[in-house]
C-alpha cells in the first residue's frame, strides 16, 4: 500500500506497480478571454463538410469541415460514433467506420463547450456558453429536453454510471446535480471562489471531484453535498480532472503545464508529471491501466509508459492547441479535437 510519495526519483515507478497501474489522457487548450475565439490559431479551412483519411499509423482518420475550432469530442461506448462540438455552435455526429457525417445539430448560437454520450449511447448531451444543457437523440437529430440551471457558461458535465444522474459545472462557480430525465435539480454545490473548469464522478458514484481557476481540487459527497477535501499544489488554474478506474486515484491538469496524481482517500500528492510546454486541458484514465496519454496547448499529445513514467510516443499532427480527447472503452483508439478545426482518430495501441 502506498502511503507517501517517494523521495528517490528512481523509485517513482514503484507506486504504479503497487496500484496496478493507471493511465491518463490530458489535453491542452486555451480559454481566450471568457470564450473569445482565437482567429490567429485557425488556418484556412473549407467551409463545407468533408472527410479526409490519412492511412499512416498512428493517425487513422482526419475529419475536417468544421467552420471553427473544436472544443470537445466524445465517443460512443462501442467506439463507432464520434461527436464533436465547435465554437461555431454546431455539434457534428460522425460515423467512424463509414467515414461520413451523420448529422449536424445547430445546438445554439454560441460556442458548444462539451459533449458526452450517455452510458447506454441512447442520448448525446451538450453544454455551452449560454448556460444550457441539452439532450439529443443523436440518431435523429431531435432535441429531447434541456436544463436551464446555470447563469454562465457550462464548461463540463458528466453522467453517472447508471445514466440517471448528470453533474454539471460552470463559470458561475457552482456544481449542480440533476435527475436529468425528470428535469429536477437535486443539489447545488458551492465552495469554489471562481469559475469551475471541470468535474468527474468516481466509479462508485459516491464522490465528485471538481477543479477551478482558484487552483484547487475539491472532493464532494454526492449524497449529502458535503465538501470532503480540498487539494492544493498546482500553481495556476486547474483545468481538468479524472478518477482512476478503481476510484482510488485522481489526475489533474493545470495551466502550470503539469499533471498531478493524487491518492483520493488521503489527499496525498503522489507525483507531478512534466512534459508539456503549455496548459494541460483534459484528463481521462483508460481501463487497461497501462499507459498515460496527455495533450496540451503546445499542440502535442504524448503517450507515457507508467512503469517508467517516460514518454513512449509524441503525436504532433495537430497544428494548433488540442482542446479535447476521448478514449474508446476498449482502449484501442482515441480521438482528439483542436483549434485547427480538425478531429483526428488515432490507433497507436
CSV table of C-alpha atoms in Angstrom, one decimal:
chain,number,residue,atom,x,y,z
A,1,UNK,CA,0.0,0.0,0.0
A,2,UNK,CA,1.4,3.4,-1.0
A,3,UNK,CA,1.3,5.9,1.9
A,4,UNK,CA,3.5,8.7,0.7
A,5,UNK,CA,5.5,10.0,-2.2
A,6,UNK,CA,9.0,8.6,-2.7
A,7,UNK,CA,11.9,11.0,-2.2
A,8,UNK,CA,14.0,8.9,-4.5
A,9,UNK,CA,13.4,9.8,-8.2
A,10,UNK,CA,14.5,6.2,-9.1
A,11,UNK,CA,11.6,4.9,-7.1
A,12,UNK,CA,8.8,6.8,-9.0
A,13,UNK,CA,7.7,3.7,-10.8
A,14,UNK,CA,7.1,1.6,-7.6
A,15,UNK,CA,3.8,3.2,-6.6
A,16,UNK,CA,2.5,2.4,-10.2
A,17,UNK,CA,3.1,-1.3,-9.7
A,18,UNK,CA,1.5,-1.2,-6.3
A,19,UNK,CA,-1.8,0.3,-7.5
A,20,UNK,CA,-1.9,-1.9,-10.6
A,21,UNK,CA,-1.0,1.0,-12.9
A,22,UNK,CA,-3.2,3.7,-14.3
A,23,UNK,CA,-3.4,5.6,-17.5
A,24,UNK,CA,-4.4,9.2,-18.2
A,25,UNK,CA,-5.3,11.4,-21.0
A,26,UNK,CA,-4.7,15.0,-20.7
A,27,UNK,CA,-5.4,17.8,-23.1
A,28,UNK,CA,-4.3,21.3,-23.7
A,29,UNK,CA,-6.1,24.3,-24.9
A,30,UNK,CA,-6.7,27.9,-24.0
A,31,UNK,CA,-9.8,29.8,-23.0
A,32,UNK,CA,-9.3,33.1,-24.7
A,33,UNK,CA,-10.8,35.8,-22.5
A,34,UNK,CA,-14.2,34.4,-21.5
A,35,UNK,CA,-14.6,32.3,-24.6
A,36,UNK,CA,-13.2,34.6,-27.3
A,37,UNK,CA,-12.3,32.7,-30.5
A,38,UNK,CA,-8.5,33.0,-31.3
A,39,UNK,CA,-8.5,33.7,-35.0
A,40,UNK,CA,-4.8,33.6,-35.2
A,41,UNK,CA,-4.8,29.9,-34.3
A,42,UNK,CA,-7.1,28.9,-37.1
A,43,UNK,CA,-5.7,28.1,-40.5
A,44,UNK,CA,-7.7,28.5,-43.7
A,45,UNK,CA,-10.2,25.6,-44.0
A,46,UNK,CA,-13.0,24.9,-46.4
A,47,UNK,CA,-16.4,25.8,-45.0
A,48,UNK,CA,-18.2,22.6,-46.1
A,49,UNK,CA,-18.5,19.1,-44.6
A,50,UNK,CA,-15.8,16.7,-45.8
A,51,UNK,CA,-13.6,14.0,-44.5
A,52,UNK,CA,-10.0,13.1,-45.4
A,53,UNK,CA,-8.2,10.0,-44.2
A,54,UNK,CA,-4.5,9.7,-43.5
A,55,UNK,CA,-3.9,5.9,-43.5
A,56,UNK,CA,-0.5,6.1,-42.0
A,57,UNK,CA,0.0,4.9,-38.4
A,58,UNK,CA,-0.9,6.1,-35.8
A,59,UNK,CA,-3.4,8.7,-37.3
A,60,UNK,CA,-6.2,6.7,-39.0
A,61,UNK,CA,-8.6,9.5,-40.0
A,62,UNK,CA,-8.8,13.2,-40.0
A,63,UNK,CA,-12.3,14.7,-40.1
A,64,UNK,CA,-12.4,18.3,-41.5
A,65,UNK,CA,-15.2,20.7,-42.4
A,66,UNK,CA,-15.6,22.4,-39.1
A,67,UNK,CA,-16.0,26.1,-39.6
A,68,UNK,CA,-14.3,26.9,-36.3
A,69,UNK,CA,-12.2,25.4,-33.6
A,70,UNK,CA,-13.3,22.2,-31.9
A,71,UNK,CA,-13.9,22.4,-28.1
A,72,UNK,CA,-14.9,18.9,-27.3
A,73,UNK,CA,-15.1,15.4,-28.7
A,74,UNK,CA,-16.9,12.2,-27.4
A,75,UNK,CA,-17.0,8.6,-28.5
A,76,UNK,CA,-19.9,6.2,-28.2
A,77,UNK,CA,-19.4,3.1,-26.0
A,78,UNK,CA,-18.8,0.9,-29.0
A,79,UNK,CA,-16.3,3.4,-30.5
A,80,UNK,CA,-18.2,3.6,-33.8
A,81,UNK,CA,-19.8,7.1,-33.4
A,82,UNK,CA,-17.9,10.3,-32.8
A,83,UNK,CA,-19.4,13.6,-31.7
A,84,UNK,CA,-17.6,16.9,-31.9
A,85,UNK,CA,-18.6,20.3,-30.6
A,86,UNK,CA,-17.5,23.6,-32.0
A,87,UNK,CA,-17.1,27.2,-31.3
A,88,UNK,CA,-19.5,27.8,-34.2
A,89,UNK,CA,-22.4,26.5,-32.1
A,90,UNK,CA,-22.6,23.2,-34.1
A,91,UNK,CA,-22.5,19.6,-33.0
A,92,UNK,CA,-21.4,17.1,-35.6
A,93,UNK,CA,-22.1,13.4,-35.4
A,94,UNK,CA,-19.7,11.2,-37.4
A,95,UNK,CA,-19.8,7.5,-38.3
A,96,UNK,CA,-16.1,6.5,-37.9
A,97,UNK,CA,-16.4,3.2,-39.8
A,98,UNK,CA,-18.1,4.7,-42.8
A,99,UNK,CA,-16.2,7.9,-42.6
A,100,UNK,CA,-19.4,10.0,-43.1
A,101,UNK,CA,-21.2,12.9,-41.4
A,102,UNK,CA,-24.5,11.7,-40.0
A,103,UNK,CA,-25.9,14.9,-38.5
A,104,UNK,CA,-25.1,18.5,-37.9
A,105,UNK,CA,-27.0,19.8,-34.9
A,106,UNK,CA,-27.5,23.6,-34.6
A,107,UNK,CA,-27.2,23.4,-30.8
A,108,UNK,CA,-27.0,27.1,-30.0
A,109,UNK,CA,-25.9,30.5,-31.3
A,110,UNK,CA,-22.8,30.5,-29.1
A,111,UNK,CA,-20.0,28.0,-28.6
A,112,UNK,CA,-20.7,24.4,-27.6
A,113,UNK,CA,-18.1,23.6,-25.0
A,114,UNK,CA,-18.8,20.0,-24.1
A,115,UNK,CA,-20.4,16.8,-25.5
A,116,UNK,CA,-20.9,13.3,-24.0
A,117,UNK,CA,-22.8,10.2,-24.7
A,118,UNK,CA,-25.0,8.6,-22.0
A,119,UNK,CA,-23.7,5.3,-20.8
A,120,UNK,CA,-26.2,3.4,-22.9
A,121,UNK,CA,-25.4,5.5,-26.0
A,122,UNK,CA,-29.0,6.5,-26.5
A,123,UNK,CA,-28.5,10.2,-25.7
A,124,UNK,CA,-26.0,12.8,-26.6
A,125,UNK,CA,-25.7,15.7,-24.1
A,126,UNK,CA,-24.2,19.1,-24.8
A,127,UNK,CA,-23.4,22.3,-22.9
A,128,UNK,CA,-22.2,25.7,-23.9
A,129,UNK,CA,-21.7,29.3,-23.5
A,130,UNK,CA,-25.4,30.1,-23.0
A,131,UNK,CA,-25.5,28.1,-19.7
A,132,UNK,CA,-27.9,25.5,-21.1
A,133,UNK,CA,-27.5,21.7,-21.0
A,134,UNK,CA,-29.2,20.0,-24.0
A,135,UNK,CA,-30.1,16.3,-24.6
A,136,UNK,CA,-30.4,15.0,-28.1
A,137,UNK,CA,-31.5,11.8,-29.9
A,138,UNK,CA,-28.3,11.7,-31.9
A,139,UNK,CA,-29.6,9.2,-34.3
A,140,UNK,CA,-32.4,11.5,-35.5
A,141,UNK,CA,-31.0,14.9,-34.5
A,142,UNK,CA,-34.1,15.6,-32.3
A,143,UNK,CA,-33.7,17.9,-29.3
A,144,UNK,CA,-35.3,16.0,-26.4
A,145,UNK,CA,-35.1,18.4,-23.5
A,146,UNK,CA,-32.9,21.0,-21.9
A,147,UNK,CA,-31.9,22.2,-18.5
A,148,UNK,CA,-31.6,26.0,-17.8
A,149,UNK,CA,-29.9,25.8,-14.4
A,150,UNK,CA,-26.7,27.8,-14.8
A,151,UNK,CA,-26.4,31.5,-15.5
A,152,UNK,CA,-22.9,31.4,-17.0
A,153,UNK,CA,-21.1,29.0,-19.5
A,154,UNK,CA,-21.2,25.3,-18.6
A,155,UNK,CA,-17.7,24.2,-19.2
A,156,UNK,CA,-18.1,20.5,-18.3
A,157,UNK,CA,-20.5,17.8,-17.2
A,158,UNK,CA,-20.6,14.1,-16.6
A,159,UNK,CA,-23.2,11.2,-16.4
A,160,UNK,CA,-23.3,8.8,-13.5
A,161,UNK,CA,-22.5,5.2,-14.5
A,162,UNK,CA,-26.2,4.3,-14.4
A,163,UNK,CA,-27.1,7.3,-16.7
A,164,UNK,CA,-29.8,8.6,-14.3
A,165,UNK,CA,-27.8,11.5,-12.8
A,166,UNK,CA,-25.9,14.3,-14.6
A,167,UNK,CA,-23.5,16.6,-12.8
A,168,UNK,CA,-22.5,19.9,-14.4
A,169,UNK,CA,-20.1,22.8,-13.5
A,170,UNK,CA,-20.0,26.4,-14.7
A,171,UNK,CA,-18.2,29.7,-14.7
A,172,UNK,CA,-21.0,30.7,-12.2
A,173,UNK,CA,-18.8,28.9,-9.5
A,174,UNK,CA,-21.4,26.2,-8.9
A,175,UNK,CA,-21.7,22.4,-9.4
A,176,UNK,CA,-25.2,21.1,-9.9
A,177,UNK,CA,-26.5,17.6,-9.5
A,178,UNK,CA,-29.5,16.7,-11.7
A,179,UNK,CA,-32.0,14.0,-12.3
A,180,UNK,CA,-32.0,15.0,-15.9
A,181,UNK,CA,-34.7,12.7,-17.1
A,182,UNK,CA,-37.2,14.4,-14.8
A,183,UNK,CA,-35.6,17.8,-15.2
A,184,UNK,CA,-35.0,18.1,-11.5
A,185,UNK,CA,-32.2,19.9,-9.8
A,186,UNK,CA,-31.3,17.9,-6.8
A,187,UNK,CA,-28.4,19.9,-5.3
A,188,UNK,CA,-26.2,22.9,-5.9
A,189,UNK,CA,-22.7,22.7,-4.5
A,190,UNK,CA,-20.8,25.9,-3.8
A,191,UNK,CA,-17.2,26.4,-2.5
A,192,UNK,CA,-15.0,27.4,-5.4
A,193,UNK,CA,-14.2,31.1,-5.3
A,194,UNK,CA,-14.1,31.5,-9.1
A,195,UNK,CA,-15.3,29.5,-12.2
A,196,UNK,CA,-15.3,25.7,-12.2
A,197,UNK,CA,-13.4,24.2,-15.2
A,198,UNK,CA,-14.2,20.5,-15.0
A,199,UNK,CA,-15.7,17.7,-12.9
A,200,UNK,CA,-15.7,13.9,-12.7
A,201,UNK,CA,-17.6,11.4,-10.7
A,202,UNK,CA,-16.0,8.4,-9.0
A,203,UNK,CA,-16.7,4.9,-10.5
A,204,UNK,CA,-18.8,4.0,-7.4
A,205,UNK,CA,-20.9,7.2,-7.9
A,206,UNK,CA,-20.2,8.4,-4.3
A,207,UNK,CA,-17.7,11.2,-4.9
A,208,UNK,CA,-17.5,14.3,-7.2
A,209,UNK,CA,-14.1,15.9,-8.0
A,210,UNK,CA,-14.1,19.5,-9.2
A,211,UNK,CA,-11.3,21.8,-10.4
A,212,UNK,CA,-11.2,25.5,-10.7
A,213,UNK,CA,-9.5,28.7,-11.7
A,214,UNK,CA,-8.9,29.1,-8.0
A,215,UNK,CA,-6.1,26.5,-8.3
A,216,UNK,CA,-7.8,23.9,-6.1
A,217,UNK,CA,-9.3,20.5,-6.4
A,218,UNK,CA,-12.4,19.7,-4.3
A,219,UNK,CA,-13.9,16.4,-3.4
A,220,UNK,CA,-17.6,16.3,-2.6
A,221,UNK,CA,-20.0,13.7,-1.2
A,222,UNK,CA,-22.7,13.0,-3.9
A,223,UNK,CA,-25.5,12.1,-1.4
A,224,UNK,CA,-25.0,14.9,1.1
A,225,UNK,CA,-23.3,17.6,-1.0
A,226,UNK,CA,-20.7,17.9,1.8
A,227,UNK,CA,-17.2,19.1,0.9
A,228,UNK,CA,-14.9,16.2,1.9
A,229,UNK,CA,-11.4,17.5,0.9
A,230,UNK,CA,-9.7,20.4,-0.8
A,231,UNK,CA,-6.4,19.6,-2.5
A,232,UNK,CA,-3.8,22.2,-3.3
A,233,UNK,CA,-0.5,22.1,-5.1
A,234,UNK,CA,-1.0,23.5,-8.6
A,235,UNK,CA,0.5,26.9,-9.2
A,236,UNK,CA,-2.2,28.1,-11.6
A,237,UNK,CA,-5.7,27.3,-12.7
A,238,UNK,CA,-6.6,23.6,-12.7
A,239,UNK,CA,-8.4,22.8,-16.0
A,240,UNK,CA,-9.2,19.1,-15.8
A,241,UNK,CA,-9.7,16.1,-13.5
A,242,UNK,CA,-10.4,12.4,-13.7
A,243,UNK,CA,-10.7,9.4,-11.4
A,244,UNK,CA,-8.8,6.2,-11.9
A,245,UNK,CA,-10.9,3.2,-12.9
A,246,UNK,CA,-10.8,1.9,-9.3
A,247,UNK,CA,-11.6,5.3,-7.8
A,248,UNK,CA,-8.5,5.3,-5.6
A,249,UNK,CA,-6.5,7.9,-7.5
A,250,UNK,CA,-7.1,11.2,-9.2
A,251,UNK,CA,-5.3,13.0,-12.0
A,252,UNK,CA,-5.4,16.8,-12.6
A,253,UNK,CA,-4.0,19.0,-15.3
A,254,UNK,CA,-3.3,22.7,-15.0
A,255,UNK,CA,-2.2,26.0,-16.6
A,256,UNK,CA,1.1,25.4,-14.8
A,257,UNK,CA,1.8,22.8,-17.5
A,258,UNK,CA,1.9,19.9,-15.1
A,259,UNK,CA,-0.2,16.8,-14.4
A,260,UNK,CA,-0.6,15.8,-10.8
A,261,UNK,CA,-1.5,12.4,-9.4
A,262,UNK,CA,-3.3,12.2,-6.1
A,263,UNK,CA,-4.4,9.5,-3.6
A,264,UNK,CA,-8.1,10.1,-3.1
A,265,UNK,CA,-8.5,8.7,0.4
A,266,UNK,CA,-5.8,10.8,1.9
A,267,UNK,CA,-5.4,13.7,-0.5
A,268,UNK,CA,-1.7,12.9,-0.8
A,269,UNK,CA,0.1,14.2,-3.9
A,270,UNK,CA,1.8,11.2,-5.4
A,271,UNK,CA,3.6,12.5,-8.4
A,272,UNK,CA,4.0,15.5,-10.6
A,273,UNK,CA,4.5,14.9,-14.3
A,274,UNK,CA,6.3,17.4,-16.5
A,275,UNK,CA,6.5,17.0,-20.3
A,276,UNK,CA,4.4,19.8,-21.9
A,277,UNK,CA,5.3,23.3,-22.6
A,278,UNK,CA,1.8,24.8,-22.1
A,279,UNK,CA,-1.6,24.3,-20.5
A,280,UNK,CA,-2.9,20.7,-19.8
A,281,UNK,CA,-6.6,20.8,-20.6
A,282,UNK,CA,-8.3,17.4,-20.1
A,283,UNK,CA,-7.5,14.1,-18.3
A,284,UNK,CA,-9.1,10.7,-18.6
A,285,UNK,CA,-8.0,7.3,-17.3
A,286,UNK,CA,-8.0,4.3,-19.6
A,287,UNK,CA,-9.4,0.9,-18.3
A,288,UNK,CA,-6.2,-1.1,-19.1
A,289,UNK,CA,-4.2,0.8,-16.5
A,290,UNK,CA,-1.0,0.6,-18.6
A,291,UNK,CA,-0.5,3.9,-20.4
A,292,UNK,CA,-1.0,7.6,-20.0
A,293,UNK,CA,-1.8,10.0,-22.8
A,294,UNK,CA,-1.5,13.7,-22.3
A,295,UNK,CA,-2.2,16.6,-24.7
A,296,UNK,CA,-1.6,20.3,-24.4
A,297,UNK,CA,-1.8,23.8,-25.6
A,298,UNK,CA,1.6,23.1,-27.1
A,299,UNK,CA,-0.3,21.2,-29.9
A,300,UNK,CA,1.2,17.9,-28.8
A,301,UNK,CA,-0.3,14.6,-27.5
A,302,UNK,CA,2.1,12.3,-25.5
A,303,UNK,CA,1.8,8.7,-24.7
A,304,UNK,CA,3.5,7.6,-21.4
A,305,UNK,CA,4.7,4.3,-20.0
A,306,UNK,CA,3.6,4.3,-16.4
A,307,UNK,CA,6.1,1.8,-15.2
A,308,UNK,CA,9.0,4.2,-16.0
A,309,UNK,CA,7.0,7.4,-16.4
A,310,UNK,CA,8.7,8.0,-19.7
A,311,UNK,CA,7.1,9.2,-22.9
A,312,UNK,CA,6.8,6.4,-25.4
A,313,UNK,CA,5.3,8.5,-28.3
A,314,UNK,CA,4.6,12.1,-29.2
A,315,UNK,CA,1.8,12.9,-31.7
A,316,UNK,CA,2.3,16.2,-33.5
A,317,UNK,CA,-0.2,16.0,-36.3
A,318,UNK,CA,-2.4,18.9,-34.9
A,319,UNK,CA,-1.1,22.4,-35.9
A,320,UNK,CA,-3.0,24.2,-33.2
A,321,UNK,CA,-3.9,23.7,-29.5
A,322,UNK,CA,-5.7,20.4,-28.7
A,323,UNK,CA,-8.8,21.1,-26.6
A,324,UNK,CA,-10.3,17.6,-26.1
A,325,UNK,CA,-9.6,13.9,-26.3
A,326,UNK,CA,-11.8,10.9,-25.8
A,327,UNK,CA,-10.7,7.2,-25.4
A,328,UNK,CA,-12.7,4.3,-26.6
A,329,UNK,CA,-13.9,1.8,-24.0
A,330,UNK,CA,-11.8,-1.0,-25.4
A,331,UNK,CA,-8.7,1.3,-25.3
A,332,UNK,CA,-7.8,0.6,-28.9
A,333,UNK,CA,-8.4,4.1,-30.2
A,334,UNK,CA,-8.7,7.7,-29.1
A,335,UNK,CA,-10.0,10.9,-30.8
A,336,UNK,CA,-8.8,14.5,-30.4
A,337,UNK,CA,-10.3,17.9,-31.3
A,338,UNK,CA,-8.3,21.0,-31.9
A,339,UNK,CA,-8.4,24.7,-32.7
A,340,UNK,CA,-7.1,23.7,-36.1
A,341,UNK,CA,-10.7,22.8,-36.9
A,342,UNK,CA,-10.0,19.1,-37.2
A,343,UNK,CA,-10.9,15.9,-35.4
A,344,UNK,CA,-8.4,13.1,-35.6
A,345,UNK,CA,-8.8,9.4,-34.9
A,346,UNK,CA,-5.7,7.6,-33.5
A,347,UNK,CA,-5.0,3.9,-33.1
A,348,UNK,CA,-1.5,3.6,-31.7
A,349,UNK,CA,-2.1,0.8,-29.3
